[in-house]
Short mmCIF file of C-alpha atoms in Angstrom, two decimals:
data_model
loop_
_atom_site.label_atom_id
_atom_site.label_comp_id
_atom_site.label_asym_id
_atom_site.label_seq_id
_atom_site.Cartn_x
_atom_site.Cartn_y
_atom_site.Cartn_z
CA UNK A 237 -24.67 77.40 51.83
CA UNK A 238 -23.57 77.68 48.22
CA UNK A 239 -25.15 78.55 44.92
CA UNK A 240 -23.63 75.70 42.99
CA UNK A 241 -20.90 73.10 43.19
CA UNK A 242 -17.76 74.54 41.68
CA UNK A 243 -15.34 71.63 42.13
CA UNK A 244 -15.13 69.21 39.22
CA UNK A 245 -14.83 65.53 39.91
CA UNK A 246 -11.12 64.69 40.11
CA UNK A 247 -9.75 62.71 37.19
CA UNK A 248 -8.58 59.91 39.45
CA UNK A 249 -11.94 59.54 41.23
CA UNK A 250 -14.44 56.76 40.71
CA UNK A 251 -16.13 58.18 37.62
CA UNK A 252 -18.74 56.30 35.63
CA UNK A 253 -17.62 55.71 32.07
CA UNK A 254 -18.66 58.39 29.63
CA UNK A 255 -18.23 62.01 28.73
CA UNK A 256 -17.87 65.07 31.01
CA UNK A 257 -21.65 65.47 30.65
CA UNK A 258 -22.04 62.72 33.25
CA UNK A 259 -19.87 64.66 35.65
CA UNK A 260 -21.95 67.81 35.23
CA UNK A 261 -25.22 65.89 35.65
CA UNK A 262 -23.98 64.45 38.93
CA UNK A 263 -23.03 67.94 40.09
CA UNK A 264 -26.50 69.21 39.19
CA UNK A 265 -28.09 66.34 41.12
CA UNK A 266 -25.96 67.28 44.13
CA UNK A 267 -27.26 70.84 43.94
CA UNK A 268 -30.91 70.26 42.93
CA UNK A 269 -32.42 67.45 44.99
CA UNK A 270 -34.76 65.91 42.42
CA UNK A 271 -34.73 66.88 38.75
CA UNK A 272 -37.21 66.15 35.97
CA UNK A 273 -35.52 65.52 32.63
CA UNK A 274 -36.52 68.89 31.17
CA UNK A 275 -35.07 70.88 34.06
CA UNK A 276 -31.87 68.81 33.95
CA UNK A 277 -31.55 69.50 30.21
CA UNK A 278 -32.13 73.25 30.57
CA UNK A 279 -29.70 73.59 33.46
CA UNK A 280 -27.11 71.60 31.59
CA UNK A 281 -27.51 73.59 28.35
CA UNK A 282 -28.07 76.97 29.99
CA UNK A 283 -31.09 77.68 27.77
CA UNK A 284 -34.52 76.35 26.85
CA UNK A 285 -34.18 72.66 26.03
CA UNK A 286 -35.09 71.20 22.65
CA UNK A 287 -36.51 67.72 22.19
CA UNK A 288 -33.04 66.63 21.08
CA UNK A 289 -31.53 68.07 24.28
CA UNK A 290 -34.05 66.18 26.37
CA UNK A 291 -33.40 62.89 24.58
CA UNK A 292 -29.65 63.28 25.07
CA UNK A 293 -29.93 64.16 28.75
CA UNK A 294 -32.51 61.43 29.33
CA UNK A 295 -30.00 58.90 28.06
CA UNK A 296 -27.28 60.26 30.36
CA UNK A 297 -29.66 60.15 33.33
CA UNK A 298 -30.64 56.58 32.46
CA UNK A 299 -27.01 55.49 32.28
CA UNK A 300 -26.21 57.05 35.64
CA UNK A 301 -29.28 55.33 37.06
CA UNK A 302 -28.17 52.02 35.59
CA UNK A 303 -24.73 52.47 37.16
CA UNK A 304 -26.27 53.18 40.57
CA UNK A 305 -25.31 56.84 40.94
CA UNK A 306 -28.86 58.17 40.50
CA UNK A 307 -32.21 57.09 41.87
CA UNK A 308 -35.26 57.42 39.60
CA UNK A 309 -38.90 57.79 40.60
CA UNK A 310 -42.03 58.10 38.45
CA UNK A 311 -44.12 61.22 38.71
CA UNK A 312 -47.66 61.05 37.39
CA UNK A 313 -48.03 64.71 36.52
CA UNK A 314 -48.51 66.44 33.19
CA UNK A 315 -45.71 68.69 32.06
CA UNK A 316 -42.80 66.95 33.75
CA UNK A 317 -41.79 65.50 30.39
CA UNK A 318 -43.44 65.88 27.02
CA UNK A 319 -46.03 63.15 27.07
CA UNK A 320 -46.29 59.92 29.02
CA UNK A 321 -45.22 59.27 32.56
CA UNK A 322 -42.47 61.59 33.76
CA UNK A 323 -39.57 60.68 35.98
CA UNK A 324 -37.44 62.60 38.41
CA UNK A 325 -33.83 61.83 39.20
CA UNK A 326 -31.70 62.45 42.26
CA UNK A 327 -28.57 61.10 43.83
CA UNK A 328 -28.71 57.58 45.22
CA UNK A 329 -26.90 56.56 48.39
CA UNK A 330 -23.97 55.65 46.15
CA UNK A 331 -24.20 59.01 44.39
CA UNK A 332 -24.25 60.94 47.67
CA UNK A 333 -21.17 59.07 48.89
CA UNK A 334 -19.47 59.86 45.58
CA UNK A 335 -20.34 63.56 45.90
CA UNK A 336 -18.92 63.89 49.39
CA UNK A 337 -15.88 61.80 48.61
CA UNK A 338 -15.02 63.83 45.52
CA UNK A 339 -15.72 67.35 46.73
CA UNK A 340 -18.84 68.41 44.83
CA UNK A 341 -21.45 68.05 47.58
CA UNK A 342 -23.60 71.08 48.46
CA UNK A 343 -25.90 72.03 51.36
CA UNK A 344 -28.69 70.38 49.35
CA UNK A 345 -26.99 67.03 48.80
CA UNK A 346 -29.07 64.12 50.06
CA UNK A 347 -30.31 60.79 48.77
CA UNK A 348 -33.46 60.17 46.77
CA UNK A 349 -33.26 56.44 47.50
CA UNK A 350 -36.42 55.07 49.14
CA UNK A 351 -38.13 58.46 49.02
CA UNK A 352 -41.88 58.24 49.41
CA UNK A 353 -43.89 58.62 46.21
CA UNK A 354 -46.61 60.22 48.32
CA UNK A 355 -44.55 63.38 48.89
CA UNK A 356 -42.64 63.42 45.61
CA UNK A 357 -44.78 66.12 44.00
CA UNK A 358 -43.98 68.34 47.00
CA UNK A 359 -40.24 67.81 46.48
CA UNK A 360 -40.56 68.51 42.75
CA UNK A 361 -42.25 71.84 43.51
CA UNK A 362 -39.41 72.78 45.87
CA UNK A 363 -36.96 72.01 43.07
CA UNK A 364 -39.04 74.03 40.60
CA UNK A 365 -38.73 77.03 42.91
CA UNK A 366 -34.99 76.42 43.28
CA UNK A 367 -34.48 76.20 39.52
CA UNK A 368 -36.50 79.38 38.94
CA UNK A 369 -34.50 81.23 41.61
CA UNK A 370 -31.25 79.98 40.09
CA UNK A 371 -32.19 81.35 36.66
CA UNK A 372 -33.47 84.65 38.02
CA UNK A 373 -30.33 85.36 40.06
CA UNK A 374 -28.13 84.42 37.12
CA UNK A 375 -29.98 86.78 34.80
CA UNK A 376 -29.91 89.66 37.29
CA UNK A 377 -26.34 89.25 38.47
CA UNK A 378 -27.44 88.43 42.02
CA UNK A 379 -25.81 85.93 44.33
CA UNK A 380 -27.87 83.35 46.13
CA UNK A 381 -27.21 80.50 48.53
CA UNK A 382 -29.53 77.51 48.98
CA UNK A 383 -29.79 74.90 51.71
CA UNK A 384 -32.13 71.92 51.62
CA UNK A 385 -30.59 69.46 54.08
CA UNK A 386 -30.14 69.47 57.88
CA UNK A 387 -32.91 72.03 58.42
CA UNK A 388 -34.70 70.77 61.51
CA UNK A 389 -34.51 73.35 64.28
CA UNK A 390 -37.25 75.12 66.24
CA UNK A 391 -38.76 75.65 62.78
CA UNK A 392 -38.33 73.09 60.00
CA UNK A 393 -38.58 74.77 56.57
CA UNK A 394 -38.54 73.08 53.18
CA UNK A 395 -35.45 75.14 52.31
CA UNK A 396 -33.43 78.13 53.45
CA UNK A 397 -32.01 80.60 50.97
CA UNK A 398 -30.36 83.99 50.88
CA UNK A 399 -30.14 86.59 48.12
CA UNK A 400 -27.38 89.18 47.90
CA UNK A 401 -26.71 91.98 45.45
CA UNK A 402 -22.92 92.15 44.91
CA UNK A 403 -23.31 95.93 44.62
CA UNK A 404 -24.68 96.03 48.19
CA UNK A 405 -23.23 92.96 49.94
CA UNK A 406 -24.24 94.18 53.39
CA UNK A 407 -27.93 93.87 52.45
CA UNK A 408 -28.37 90.11 52.46
CA UNK A 409 -31.93 88.84 52.85
CA UNK A 410 -32.74 85.50 54.46
CA UNK A 411 -35.77 83.46 53.44
CA UNK A 412 -37.38 80.28 54.70
CA UNK A 413 -39.36 78.40 52.05
CA UNK A 414 -42.62 76.58 52.72
CA UNK A 415 -44.35 74.85 49.81
CA UNK A 416 -47.93 74.25 50.98
CA UNK A 417 -49.96 72.04 48.66
CA UNK A 418 -52.69 70.92 51.07
CA UNK A 419 -55.91 72.58 52.16
CA UNK A 420 -56.61 73.71 55.71
CA UNK A 421 -56.68 70.56 57.82
CA UNK A 422 -55.33 68.65 60.82
CA UNK A 423 -57.12 70.92 63.26
CA UNK A 424 -56.15 71.10 66.94
CA UNK A 425 -58.19 73.28 69.25
CA UNK A 426 -59.87 74.76 66.20
CA UNK A 427 -56.58 75.76 64.55
CA UNK A 428 -55.36 74.19 61.27
CA UNK A 429 -51.84 72.81 60.99
CA UNK A 430 -50.63 75.53 58.62
CA UNK A 431 -51.52 78.32 61.05
CA UNK A 432 -49.76 76.47 63.85
CA UNK A 433 -46.68 76.14 61.66
CA UNK A 434 -46.68 79.79 60.60
CA UNK A 435 -47.40 80.85 64.17
CA UNK A 436 -44.10 79.22 65.14
CA UNK A 437 -42.31 81.41 62.59
CA UNK A 438 -44.15 84.47 63.92
CA UNK A 439 -43.01 83.83 67.50
CA UNK A 440 -39.49 82.93 66.37
CA UNK A 441 -38.92 86.17 64.43
CA UNK A 442 -36.18 88.46 65.79
CA UNK A 443 -35.48 86.07 68.66
CA UNK A 444 -32.27 85.05 70.37
CA UNK A 445 -33.18 81.43 69.67
CA UNK A 446 -33.28 82.09 65.93
CA UNK A 447 -29.91 83.81 66.05
CA UNK A 448 -28.35 80.90 67.95
CA UNK A 449 -29.78 78.27 65.62
CA UNK A 450 -29.40 79.99 62.25
CA UNK A 451 -27.03 82.92 62.71
CA UNK A 452 -29.62 85.62 61.98
CA UNK A 453 -32.67 87.10 63.71
CA UNK A 454 -34.88 88.45 60.92
CA UNK A 455 -36.18 86.70 57.84
CA UNK A 456 -39.06 86.29 55.45
CA UNK A 457 -41.13 83.17 55.01
CA UNK A 458 -41.97 82.49 51.36
CA UNK A 459 -45.14 80.41 51.19
CA UNK A 460 -45.93 78.87 47.81
CA UNK A 461 -49.47 77.59 47.30
CA UNK A 462 -51.11 75.63 44.54
CA UNK A 463 -53.86 78.09 43.56
CA UNK A 464 -54.77 81.75 43.84
CA UNK A 465 -57.89 80.83 45.82
CA UNK A 466 -55.82 79.06 48.46
CA UNK A 467 -53.43 81.99 48.67
CA UNK A 468 -56.32 84.41 49.14
CA UNK A 469 -57.77 82.25 51.89
CA UNK A 470 -54.49 82.01 53.76
CA UNK A 471 -53.82 85.73 53.42
CA UNK A 472 -57.19 86.44 55.01
CA UNK A 473 -56.54 83.97 57.83
CA UNK A 474 -53.07 85.39 58.50
CA UNK A 475 -54.38 88.95 58.40
CA UNK A 476 -56.50 88.17 61.44
CA UNK A 477 -53.78 86.29 63.34
CA UNK A 478 -50.31 87.33 62.19
CA UNK A 479 -50.53 90.58 60.13
CA UNK A 480 -46.81 90.83 59.38
CA UNK A 481 -44.75 91.48 56.25
CA UNK A 482 -42.48 88.56 57.13
CA UNK A 483 -44.92 86.25 55.31
CA UNK A 484 -44.64 86.37 51.49
CA UNK A 485 -47.32 84.38 49.66
CA UNK A 486 -47.29 83.37 46.00
CA UNK A 487 -48.67 80.62 43.76
CA UNK A 488 -46.81 77.76 42.08
CA UNK A 489 -47.66 79.08 38.62
CA UNK A 490 -46.42 82.59 39.37
CA UNK A 491 -43.12 81.30 40.75
CA UNK A 492 -42.53 79.14 37.69
CA UNK A 493 -43.40 81.91 35.22
CA UNK A 494 -41.87 85.02 36.80
CA UNK A 495 -40.22 84.45 40.16
CA UNK A 496 -38.54 87.85 39.92
CA UNK A 497 -41.79 89.75 39.41
CA UNK A 498 -44.14 91.37 41.89
CA UNK A 499 -45.83 88.07 42.71
CA UNK A 500 -45.68 88.10 46.52
CA UNK A 501 -48.34 89.44 48.88
CA UNK A 502 -48.24 89.78 52.65
CA UNK A 503 -51.07 89.60 55.22
CA UNK A 504 -50.13 93.11 56.35
CA UNK A 505 -51.01 94.93 53.12
CA UNK A 506 -52.17 92.38 50.53
CA UNK A 507 -55.11 94.47 49.37
CA UNK A 508 -52.98 97.21 47.84
CA UNK A 509 -49.38 96.09 47.45
CA UNK A 510 -47.19 93.33 46.02
CA UNK A 511 -43.52 92.58 46.55
CA UNK A 512 -40.63 91.11 44.57
CA UNK A 513 -37.10 90.04 45.32
CA UNK A 514 -35.95 93.18 43.50
CA UNK A 515 -38.05 95.49 45.65
CA UNK A 516 -37.15 93.78 48.92
#
């Protein structure tokens, strides 16, 4: 895994006409699977984006889409762009081939071509978490690695990431990410799908199978839910079934606003304690 692509596109590669901004946008798309315009602008500028920034980046994204390097999908959700219907951008098949051929692919590089609109909001929330983590680690001088492709093993997370403090490199923490936007449902033998999924993580923890498949035995599962009510309900359900600190639950809003804060609760001690990446 890697925090970001560090290899620039070679000068003799197949580069779409334009400025180095296009190169950087392609590198961002290789690192962050699907980007709304605002996130692309802020990552590119390294600060909060102005309307002018967004217009400029939107044009670059549109040109790369026109040239076939990016795929573009509409997202009918408020806040993705300022007003109107928002769009998200990611590498197309052509863009993925370009990334691998020119040395700027990452463990998150995959195509957005033909992605289902039905699950797009789920992917956007994964990216929102990734962007927030990227900013937090940059501000705190922490190192992180992110993987969002080739993740299907005994468990199949939305992403895998690690966080390391350079001052204590031997204390690397491994996290599986699960963005859960649905209510309890898909029951089998009286058990909802989410509890079956998290039960697999519970049984997998500290196992030889986990070590063989991932290279580590212990981990935390970060579970991001849409609302505080849903988090409270899942915490209560897990408390009765899997009361373990391996499960860290937070809400989408909290992760977007302050991913480095004490926003995580576990089914083991949720009534009186919260956790953060800094207190881990």
